[in-house]
Short mmCIF file of C-alpha atoms in Angstrom, two decimals:
data_model
loop_
_atom_site.label_atom_id
_atom_site.label_comp_id
_atom_site.label_asym_id
_atom_site.label_seq_id
_atom_site.Cartn_x
_atom_site.Cartn_y
_atom_site.Cartn_z
CA MET T 1 -30.60 -21.04 20.35
CA GLY T 2 -30.01 -17.98 18.04
CA ARG T 3 -28.76 -20.58 15.30
CA TRP T 4 -32.10 -22.43 15.66
CA ILE T 5 -33.97 -18.79 15.01
CA PHE T 6 -31.66 -18.33 12.21
CA SER T 7 -32.62 -21.73 10.57
CA PHE T 8 -36.36 -21.01 11.28
CA CYS T 9 -35.93 -17.74 9.26
CA ILE T 10 -34.39 -19.60 6.53
CA ILE T 11 -36.83 -21.85 5.90
CA ALA T 12 -39.68 -19.02 6.10
CA ILE T 13 -37.87 -17.18 3.08
CA GLU T 14 -37.41 -20.46 1.12
CA THR T 15 -41.16 -21.00 1.91
CA TRP T 16 -42.41 -17.80 0.81
CA GLY T 17 -40.10 -17.89 -2.26
CA SER T 18 -41.46 -21.37 -3.26
CA VAL T 19 -45.08 -20.46 -2.81
CA TYR T 20 -44.34 -17.08 -5.05
CA PHE T 21 -42.42 -19.51 -7.42
CA PHE T 22 -45.42 -21.89 -7.99
CA GLU T 23 -48.00 -19.35 -8.26
CA THR T 24 -46.22 -17.72 -11.05
CA PHE T 25 -46.83 -20.78 -13.35
CA LEU T 26 -49.84 -22.57 -11.60
CA LYS T 27 -53.34 -21.83 -11.32
CA LYS T 28 -54.55 -22.18 -7.57
CA THR T 29 -57.10 -25.04 -6.74
CA ASP T 30 -60.21 -24.10 -4.64
CA VAL T 31 -59.71 -25.93 -1.33
CA GLY T 32 -61.64 -23.74 0.91
CA ARG T 33 -60.19 -22.39 3.97
CA LEU T 34 -56.98 -24.65 3.47
CA GLY T 35 -55.99 -22.39 0.68
CA LYS T 36 -55.43 -19.48 2.92
CA CYS T 37 -53.10 -21.66 4.99
CA ARG T 38 -50.85 -23.15 2.30
CA TYR T 39 -47.64 -20.88 3.17
CA VAL T 40 -48.23 -22.50 6.83
CA VAL T 41 -48.50 -25.99 5.41
CA LEU T 42 -45.35 -25.83 3.29
CA TYR T 43 -43.44 -23.92 6.21
CA PHE T 44 -44.31 -27.11 8.47
CA ALA T 45 -43.49 -29.50 5.68
CA ASP T 46 -40.09 -28.07 4.91
CA MET T 47 -39.43 -27.86 8.66
CA VAL T 48 -40.27 -31.50 9.13
CA VAL T 49 -38.00 -32.29 6.02
CA ALA T 50 -35.01 -30.37 7.66
CA LEU T 51 -35.45 -32.06 10.85
CA LEU T 52 -35.56 -35.63 9.06
CA GLY T 53 -32.76 -34.69 6.88
CA GLY T 54 -30.48 -34.66 9.74
CA HIS T 55 -31.07 -38.44 10.04
CA PHE T 56 -29.94 -39.08 6.63
CA ASP T 57 -26.33 -39.17 5.59
CA LEU T 58 -27.02 -39.22 1.86
CA MET T 59 -27.62 -35.91 0.39
CA GLY T 60 -29.70 -37.41 -2.64
CA ILE T 61 -32.12 -38.64 -0.07
CA LYS T 62 -32.58 -35.19 1.28
CA VAL T 63 -33.06 -33.79 -2.08
CA MET T 64 -35.78 -36.46 -3.12
CA LEU T 65 -37.80 -35.67 0.16
CA ILE T 66 -37.74 -31.81 -0.35
CA ILE T 67 -38.81 -32.51 -4.37
CA LEU T 68 -41.38 -34.98 -3.02
CA VAL T 69 -43.00 -32.16 -0.52
CA SER T 70 -43.09 -29.91 -3.20
CA ILE T 71 -44.85 -32.12 -5.72
CA THR T 72 -47.49 -32.94 -3.07
CA PHE T 73 -47.90 -29.52 -2.15
CA CYS T 74 -48.41 -28.49 -5.93
CA THR T 75 -51.06 -31.61 -6.15
CA VAL T 76 -53.09 -30.34 -3.09
CA PHE T 77 -53.05 -26.61 -3.93
CA TYR T 78 -52.70 -26.07 -7.53
CA GLU T 79 -54.32 -27.18 -10.81
CA ALA T 80 -51.59 -29.15 -12.62
CA GLY T 81 -50.87 -32.18 -14.38
CA TRP T 82 -48.23 -34.65 -12.99
CA LYS T 83 -45.81 -33.58 -15.65
CA GLN T 84 -46.44 -29.85 -14.43
CA ARG T 85 -45.96 -30.67 -10.89
CA ILE T 86 -42.65 -32.62 -11.24
CA PHE T 87 -41.00 -30.12 -13.75
CA PHE T 88 -41.81 -27.00 -11.45
CA SER T 89 -40.83 -28.51 -8.32
CA GLY T 90 -37.46 -29.62 -9.63
CA LEU T 91 -36.88 -26.54 -11.25
CA ASN T 92 -37.48 -24.35 -8.21
CA TYR T 93 -35.28 -26.67 -6.08
CA ALA T 94 -32.78 -26.74 -8.69
CA LEU T 95 -32.61 -22.59 -8.45
CA LEU T 96 -32.50 -22.74 -4.92
CA PHE T 97 -29.79 -25.27 -4.64
CA LEU T 98 -27.92 -23.56 -7.03
CA THR T 99 -27.64 -20.38 -5.37
CA ASP T 100 -26.70 -22.21 -2.14
CA LEU T 101 -23.80 -23.99 -4.23
CA PHE T 102 -22.38 -20.94 -5.69
CA PHE T 103 -22.09 -19.17 -2.20
CA LEU T 104 -20.53 -22.54 -0.99
CA GLN T 105 -17.93 -22.51 -3.55
CA ILE T 106 -17.29 -18.65 -2.44
CA GLU T 107 -17.00 -19.77 1.25
CA ASN T 108 -14.50 -22.77 0.26
CA MET T 109 -12.22 -20.06 -1.59
CA SER T 110 -12.42 -17.42 1.33
CA ILE T 111 -9.82 -17.30 3.97
CA SER T 112 -11.90 -17.90 7.13
CA PRO T 113 -14.94 -20.40 5.85
CA ASN T 114 -16.41 -20.82 8.99
CA VAL T 115 -16.94 -17.21 9.63
CA VAL T 116 -17.89 -16.26 6.03
CA LEU T 117 -20.61 -19.04 6.04
CA THR T 118 -22.91 -17.07 8.34
CA PHE T 119 -22.74 -14.06 6.57
CA LEU T 120 -23.36 -15.58 2.98
CA LEU T 121 -26.49 -17.89 3.75
CA LEU T 122 -28.77 -15.15 3.91
CA PRO T 123 -27.25 -13.45 0.66
CA SER T 124 -27.85 -16.78 -1.09
CA LYS T 125 -31.40 -16.61 -0.27
CA MET T 126 -31.68 -13.11 -1.43
CA LEU T 127 -30.10 -14.12 -4.62
CA TRP T 128 -32.49 -16.97 -5.11
CA LEU T 129 -35.64 -14.54 -4.41
CA CYS T 130 -34.03 -12.32 -7.10
CA LEU T 131 -33.96 -15.17 -9.37
CA VAL T 132 -37.72 -15.94 -8.77
CA PHE T 133 -38.45 -12.30 -9.31
CA ILE T 134 -36.75 -12.29 -12.56
CA VAL T 135 -38.72 -15.67 -13.59
CA ARG T 136 -41.91 -14.07 -12.91
CA LYS T 137 -40.97 -10.75 -14.79
CA ILE T 138 -40.21 -13.37 -17.70
CA TRP T 139 -43.25 -15.28 -17.70
CA LYS T 140 -46.31 -13.65 -18.86
CA GLY T 141 -49.04 -15.87 -17.11
CA GLN T 142 -49.10 -18.45 -20.02
CA ASN T 143 -50.63 -21.36 -18.41
CA ASN T 144 -51.93 -23.55 -21.61
CA TYR T 145 -49.25 -26.31 -21.02
CA GLY T 146 -51.55 -28.60 -23.04
CA GLU T 147 -49.98 -26.78 -26.21
CA LEU T 148 -46.79 -28.78 -25.15
CA SER T 149 -46.30 -32.25 -26.42
CA ARG T 150 -44.99 -35.34 -24.05
CA LYS T 151 -41.80 -35.09 -26.15
CA GLU T 152 -41.44 -31.26 -25.40
CA TRP T 153 -42.14 -31.79 -21.74
CA LEU T 154 -39.61 -34.90 -21.71
CA LYS T 155 -36.95 -32.48 -23.33
CA PHE T 156 -37.77 -29.44 -20.74
CA SER T 157 -37.38 -31.83 -17.79
CA MET T 158 -34.00 -33.23 -18.65
CA ILE T 159 -32.50 -29.60 -17.69
CA PRO T 160 -33.93 -29.73 -13.87
CA LEU T 161 -32.90 -33.38 -13.69
CA LEU T 162 -29.13 -32.74 -14.99
CA THR T 163 -29.05 -29.59 -12.94
CA VAL T 164 -29.73 -31.45 -9.71
CA ALA T 165 -27.30 -34.07 -10.86
CA SER T 166 -24.68 -31.93 -11.49
CA MET T 167 -25.13 -30.24 -8.10
CA LEU T 168 -25.12 -33.37 -6.07
CA LEU T 169 -21.93 -34.32 -8.04
CA MET T 170 -20.07 -31.07 -7.35
CA PHE T 171 -21.34 -31.35 -3.62
CA PHE T 172 -19.91 -34.70 -3.20
CA CYS T 173 -16.88 -34.37 -5.01
CA ASN T 174 -16.02 -31.20 -3.38
CA SER T 175 -12.21 -30.29 -3.74
CA ALA T 176 -9.92 -28.00 -2.08
CA GLU T 177 -8.01 -27.03 -5.43
CA ALA T 178 -8.43 -23.45 -6.26
CA LYS T 179 -9.00 -24.26 -10.12
CA VAL T 180 -11.54 -26.99 -9.02
CA GLN T 181 -13.34 -24.44 -6.80
CA THR T 182 -13.25 -21.70 -9.66
CA ALA T 183 -14.56 -24.21 -12.22
CA TYR T 184 -17.50 -25.30 -9.84
CA LEU T 185 -18.48 -21.71 -9.27
CA PHE T 186 -18.49 -20.88 -13.06
CA LEU T 187 -20.52 -24.13 -13.44
CA SER T 188 -23.06 -23.12 -11.23
CA VAL T 189 -23.59 -19.86 -12.39
CA GLY T 190 -23.82 -21.49 -15.85
CA LEU T 191 -26.43 -23.75 -14.84
CA ILE T 192 -28.52 -20.83 -13.20
CA PHE T 193 -28.65 -19.10 -16.52
CA ILE T 194 -29.46 -22.45 -18.39
CA ASN T 195 -32.58 -23.03 -15.96
CA ILE T 196 -33.77 -19.36 -16.51
CA PHE T 197 -33.25 -19.84 -20.41
CA VAL T 198 -35.54 -23.06 -20.40
CA ILE T 199 -38.09 -21.02 -18.68
CA GLU T 200 -38.01 -18.07 -21.73
CA LEU T 201 -37.64 -20.94 -24.10
CA MET T 202 -41.02 -22.44 -22.80
CA GLN T 203 -42.57 -19.09 -22.67
CA GLY T 204 -41.62 -18.57 -26.58
CA ILE T 205 -43.06 -22.03 -27.64
CA LEU T 206 -46.35 -21.16 -25.67
CA GLU T 207 -46.28 -17.81 -27.42
CA LYS T 208 -45.71 -19.25 -30.80
CA GLU T 209 -48.70 -21.88 -30.43
CA ASP T 210 -51.02 -19.12 -29.39
CA LEU T 211 -49.87 -17.41 -32.66
CA LEU T 212 -50.66 -20.35 -34.66
CA ARG T 213 -54.03 -20.97 -32.98
CA GLU T 214 -55.09 -17.27 -33.40
CA SER T 215 -54.13 -17.64 -37.23
CA ALA T 216 -56.09 -20.91 -37.35
CA LEU T 217 -58.95 -19.01 -35.71
CA ALA T 218 -58.67 -16.16 -37.99
CA GLY T 219 -58.75 -18.53 -41.08
CA GLN T 220 -61.77 -20.12 -39.65
CA LYS T 221 -63.41 -16.82 -39.22
CA LYS T 222 -63.07 -16.10 -43.01
CA GLU T 223 -64.21 -19.42 -43.92
CA SER T 224 -67.25 -19.14 -41.59
CA GLN T 225 -68.12 -15.52 -43.23
CA LEU T 226 -67.79 -16.89 -46.64
CA ALA T 227 -69.99 -19.84 -45.55
CA HIS T 228 -72.45 -17.31 -44.01
CA TYR T 229 -72.61 -15.55 -47.59
CA ARG T 230 -73.06 -18.85 -49.19
CA ASP T 231 -75.79 -20.05 -46.77
CA MET T 232 -77.43 -16.69 -47.23
CA GLN T 233 -77.32 -16.87 -51.16
CA ALA T 234 -78.86 -20.45 -50.46
CA VAL T 235 -81.58 -19.04 -48.28
CA TYR T 236 -82.63 -16.44 -50.47
CA GLU T 237 -82.58 -18.80 -53.37
CA ARG T 238 -84.97 -21.07 -51.19
CA GLN T 239 -87.00 -18.19 -50.25
CA GLY T 240 -87.81 -17.53 -53.97
CA ARG T 241 -88.55 -20.98 -54.70
CA LYS T 242 -91.02 -21.09 -51.90
CA MET T 243 -92.45 -17.95 -52.65
CA HIS T 244 -93.13 -19.20 -56.25
CA ASP T 245 -94.65 -22.14 -54.72
CA TYR T 246 -97.01 -20.11 -52.33
CA LYS T 247 -98.07 -17.94 -55.27
CA ASN T 248 -99.17 -21.17 -57.04
CA GLN T 249 -101.23 -22.35 -53.91
CA ILE T 250 -102.72 -19.25 -53.14
CA ARG T 251 -104.16 -19.16 -56.78
CA THR T 252 -105.16 -22.64 -56.18
CA MET T 253 -107.09 -21.54 -53.18
CA GLN T 254 -108.75 -18.76 -54.86
CA ALA T 255 -109.77 -21.12 -57.87
CA LEU T 256 -111.45 -23.62 -55.15
CA LEU T 257 -113.05 -20.78 -53.54
CA LYS T 258 -114.57 -19.43 -56.56
CA LYS T 259 -115.77 -22.89 -57.30
CA GLY T 260 -117.28 -23.06 -53.75
CA ASP T 261 -115.13 -25.79 -52.64
CA THR T 262 -114.25 -24.25 -49.27
CA GLN T 263 -112.99 -27.70 -47.69
CA ALA T 264 -110.25 -28.25 -50.19
CA ALA T 265 -109.19 -24.66 -49.79
CA ALA T 266 -109.28 -24.82 -46.01
CA ALA T 267 -106.96 -28.11 -46.28
CA LEU T 268 -104.93 -26.48 -48.67
CA ALA T 269 -104.27 -23.30 -46.18
CA GLU T 270 -103.59 -25.50 -43.32
CA ARG T 271 -101.00 -27.33 -45.02
CA LEU T 272 -99.53 -23.97 -46.37
CA THR T 273 -99.42 -22.51 -42.86
CA GLU T 274 -97.75 -25.72 -41.61
CA SER T 275 -95.11 -25.31 -44.15
CA ILE T 276 -94.41 -21.71 -43.55
CA SER T 277 -94.05 -22.42 -40.03
CA VAL T 278 -91.38 -25.05 -40.44
CA GLU T 279 -89.62 -22.91 -42.98
CA MET T 280 -89.80 -19.63 -40.98
CA ALA T 281 -88.17 -21.37 -37.66
CA ALA T 282 -87.32 -24.98 -36.89
CA VAL T 283 -85.43 -24.02 -33.49
CA ASN T 284 -85.85 -21.21 -31.17
CA THR T 285 -83.24 -20.66 -28.36
CA ASN T 286 -83.87 -16.87 -27.96
CA HIS T 287 -80.16 -16.28 -29.19
CA PRO T 288 -80.00 -14.94 -32.85
CA VAL T 289 -76.79 -16.34 -34.09
CA VAL T 290 -77.47 -19.87 -32.50
CA ASP T 291 -81.10 -19.74 -34.13
CA ALA T 292 -79.53 -18.44 -37.51
CA VAL T 293 -76.88 -21.22 -37.53
CA LEU T 294 -79.09 -24.33 -36.13
CA ASN T 295 -82.09 -23.53 -38.54
CA GLN T 296 -79.84 -22.88 -41.63
CA LYS T 297 -78.19 -26.14 -41.15
CA PHE T 298 -81.38 -28.05 -40.56
CA HIS T 299 -82.90 -26.63 -43.88
CA ALA T 300 -79.36 -27.45 -45.53
CA ALA T 301 -79.66 -30.93 -44.04
CA ARG T 302 -83.29 -31.48 -44.93
CA GLU T 303 -82.65 -30.48 -48.87
CA GLN T 304 -80.10 -33.49 -48.73
CA GLY T 305 -82.52 -35.88 -47.11
CA VAL T 306 -80.99 -35.72 -43.71
CA SER T 307 -83.20 -35.12 -40.52
CA MET T 308 -82.16 -33.45 -37.40
CA THR T 309 -83.72 -33.74 -33.99
CA PHE T 310 -83.23 -31.04 -31.54
CA ARG T 311 -82.95 -30.83 -27.87
CA VAL T 312 -82.11 -27.01 -26.95
CA GLY T 313 -82.54 -24.97 -24.11
CA ASP T 314 -82.58 -20.90 -23.36
CA MET T 315 -79.32 -19.54 -24.99
CA GLY T 316 -80.01 -16.00 -24.03
CA GLY T 317 -77.14 -16.00 -21.68
CA LEU T 318 -74.27 -17.68 -23.85
CA ARG T 319 -70.88 -16.19 -23.11
CA LEU T 320 -69.26 -17.04 -26.43
CA ASN T 321 -69.08 -14.07 -29.06
CA GLU T 322 -70.65 -14.47 -32.48
CA GLU T 323 -67.41 -15.87 -34.16
CA GLU T 324 -67.04 -18.46 -31.51
CA THR T 325 -70.49 -19.67 -31.89
CA VAL T 326 -70.40 -19.93 -35.47
CA ILE T 327 -67.20 -21.79 -35.24
CA LEU T 328 -68.50 -24.22 -32.52
CA LEU T 329 -71.92 -24.84 -34.01
CA SER T 330 -70.81 -24.93 -37.77
CA ASN T 331 -67.94 -27.27 -37.52
CA LEU T 332 -69.36 -29.98 -35.96
CA LEU T 333 -72.67 -29.75 -37.61
CA ASP T 334 -71.04 -29.78 -41.13
CA ASN T 335 -69.13 -32.71 -40.31
CA ALA T 336 -72.39 -34.62 -39.36
CA ILE T 337 -74.36 -33.49 -42.27
CA HIS T 338 -71.29 -34.77 -44.60
CA GLU T 339 -71.43 -38.44 -42.95
CA CYS T 340 -75.32 -38.36 -43.19
CA VAL T 341 -75.40 -37.71 -46.52
CA LYS T 342 -73.00 -40.75 -47.16
CA ALA T 343 -75.51 -42.80 -45.11
CA ALA T 344 -78.52 -41.86 -46.96
CA ARG T 345 -76.95 -42.67 -50.50
CA GLN T 346 -76.66 -46.38 -48.78
CA GLY T 347 -80.20 -46.42 -48.17
CA ARG T 348 -79.55 -46.18 -44.12
CA LYS T 349 -81.65 -43.87 -41.85
CA ALA T 350 -79.60 -40.42 -41.69
CA VAL T 351 -80.83 -38.61 -38.56
CA ILE T 352 -78.52 -36.08 -36.77
CA HIS T 353 -79.31 -35.77 -33.01
CA VAL T 354 -78.35 -32.35 -31.47
CA LYS T 355 -78.22 -31.18 -27.91
CA LEU T 356 -77.67 -27.69 -26.89
CA VAL T 357 -78.53 -26.88 -23.15
CA GLN T 358 -77.01 -25.04 -20.55
CA GLU T 359 -76.91 -27.19 -17.26
CA GLY T 360 -75.31 -26.71 -13.91
CA GLY T 361 -73.51 -23.44 -14.98
CA LYS T 362 -71.89 -25.38 -17.97
CA LEU T 363 -72.70 -25.27 -21.64
CA ILE T 364 -73.32 -28.76 -23.23
CA PHE T 365 -73.15 -29.16 -26.96
CA SER T 366 -73.53 -32.79 -28.39
CA VAL T 367 -73.96 -33.85 -31.73
CA ARG T 368 -74.53 -37.61 -32.73
CA ASN T 369 -74.71 -39.08 -36.28
CA PRO T 370 -74.55 -42.23 -38.19
CA VAL T 371 -71.19 -43.10 -40.36
CA VAL T 372 -70.91 -45.72 -43.06
CA GLU T 373 -67.53 -46.72 -41.69
CA LYS T 374 -65.43 -46.07 -38.62
CA VAL T 375 -63.99 -42.37 -39.18
CA GLN T 376 -60.37 -41.84 -38.42
CA VAL T 377 -60.64 -39.04 -35.79
CA THR T 378 -57.92 -36.32 -36.59
CA GLU T 379 -57.59 -32.78 -35.59
CA GLY T 380 -58.31 -31.26 -38.80
CA THR T 381 -59.09 -27.58 -39.12
CA GLY T 382 -62.54 -27.78 -37.91
CA LEU T 383 -62.05 -30.03 -35.02
CA SER T 384 -58.81 -27.90 -34.05
CA ASN T 385 -60.61 -24.89 -33.93
CA VAL T 386 -63.72 -26.26 -31.91
CA LYS T 387 -60.84 -27.37 -29.71
CA ALA T 388 -59.30 -23.80 -29.54
CA VAL T 389 -62.62 -22.34 -28.60
CA ALA T 390 -63.03 -25.12 -25.91
CA ASP T 391 -59.55 -24.37 -24.37
CA LYS T 392 -60.01 -20.79 -24.28
CA TYR T 393 -62.93 -20.99 -21.99
CA GLY T 394 -61.29 -24.11 -19.82
CA GLY T 395 -63.67 -26.65 -21.02
CA ASP T 396 -63.50 -30.14 -22.56
CA PHE T 397 -64.01 -31.21 -25.89
CA ALA T 398 -64.18 -35.10 -26.61
CA VAL T 399 -65.01 -37.10 -29.79
CA SER T 400 -65.59 -41.01 -30.04
CA CYS T 401 -66.54 -42.97 -32.95
CA ASP T 402 -67.24 -46.79 -33.92
CA ALA T 403 -68.52 -48.66 -37.07
CA GLU T 404 -72.10 -47.35 -36.45
CA LYS T 405 -71.93 -43.84 -35.11
CA PHE T 406 -70.08 -40.55 -34.29
CA GLN T 407 -70.46 -38.23 -31.21
CA ALA T 408 -68.59 -35.13 -30.26
CA VAL T 409 -69.25 -33.33 -26.97
CA VAL T 410 -68.37 -29.92 -26.11
CA MET T 411 -68.72 -28.59 -22.21
CA LEU T 412 -67.67 -25.06 -21.40
#
């Protein structure tokens, strides 16, 4: 009876440590009340695996069952892709098995193994928990796993797989020779450090990717500032030309009024009023930065023979800062204007369709424009910076292109 109670306690320790390990790396999924019971769910799942494991003679089947339970648990309770679920489940079990194997080698080298095993089982779990705490200390909350390529995930995954394979080999090829036992002991310790080193290496890669993205954003910020100054200069020049035209039209109205031709003067005044209204603000979203960018791009496009249609909503509660707003809007609109100018030169209808609304708590920004030929979609500086803004807010960024049109959609 005491042995059963002791086993239940060991499973409880393993369950708590596993949940703590997964929550170090993975973001919890909102599953309602079930989320509060995740510890209990994993505890009973581990207990079932432990009971079923007694019916299997092959250790490999037991290992696969435990890892499969961990993967299923991560699928239900955490936001992670299949690569992350497999990797962290394998890594967690590798560290757990390594500590057990480490103390198993100590037991095999002891004088009275059967007595020592009972005293060493609990310390092995304590050592594993210490390793989990160390891993949590190393990890700094990075969860942008999308920065890792498929090839990098494959390389990282090889370490836990090789670790599990090595552990099974040491378990089945257990030898009574002291030299072999000593070699297994040092090998298990080495594998523990290698697996922790993999986590630190992954942390370093993600930090490097963050620095590169911040550097790209900083470069984009400088480019946006320069573009803003150039745009303001273009606005001033356009306003100067318009003011010259307005003065001439006002003088014309004065001349018409002196001649008594009030009808012609009124018609000219109406056209002048409409022109001023369009020039002042083509778009009004209740957000000064959004209005400035959209109106500037509207006038810049119109001067090159390109039309824009807008479907916009109230952007008063926009959560993006000014730099991110400029990056998000300017890059996609500049690309659209560039393609439409080429289409206009070929005599085709050049119209950019812009949608900027907030629906269901999400910001939706869509740009659709014609192309003269299918564009190869590559992550240039502009698109990569738009993607960086989308990633920062946990949003989605998708582009599509065929021989007729190009469309980009951002959802935040």
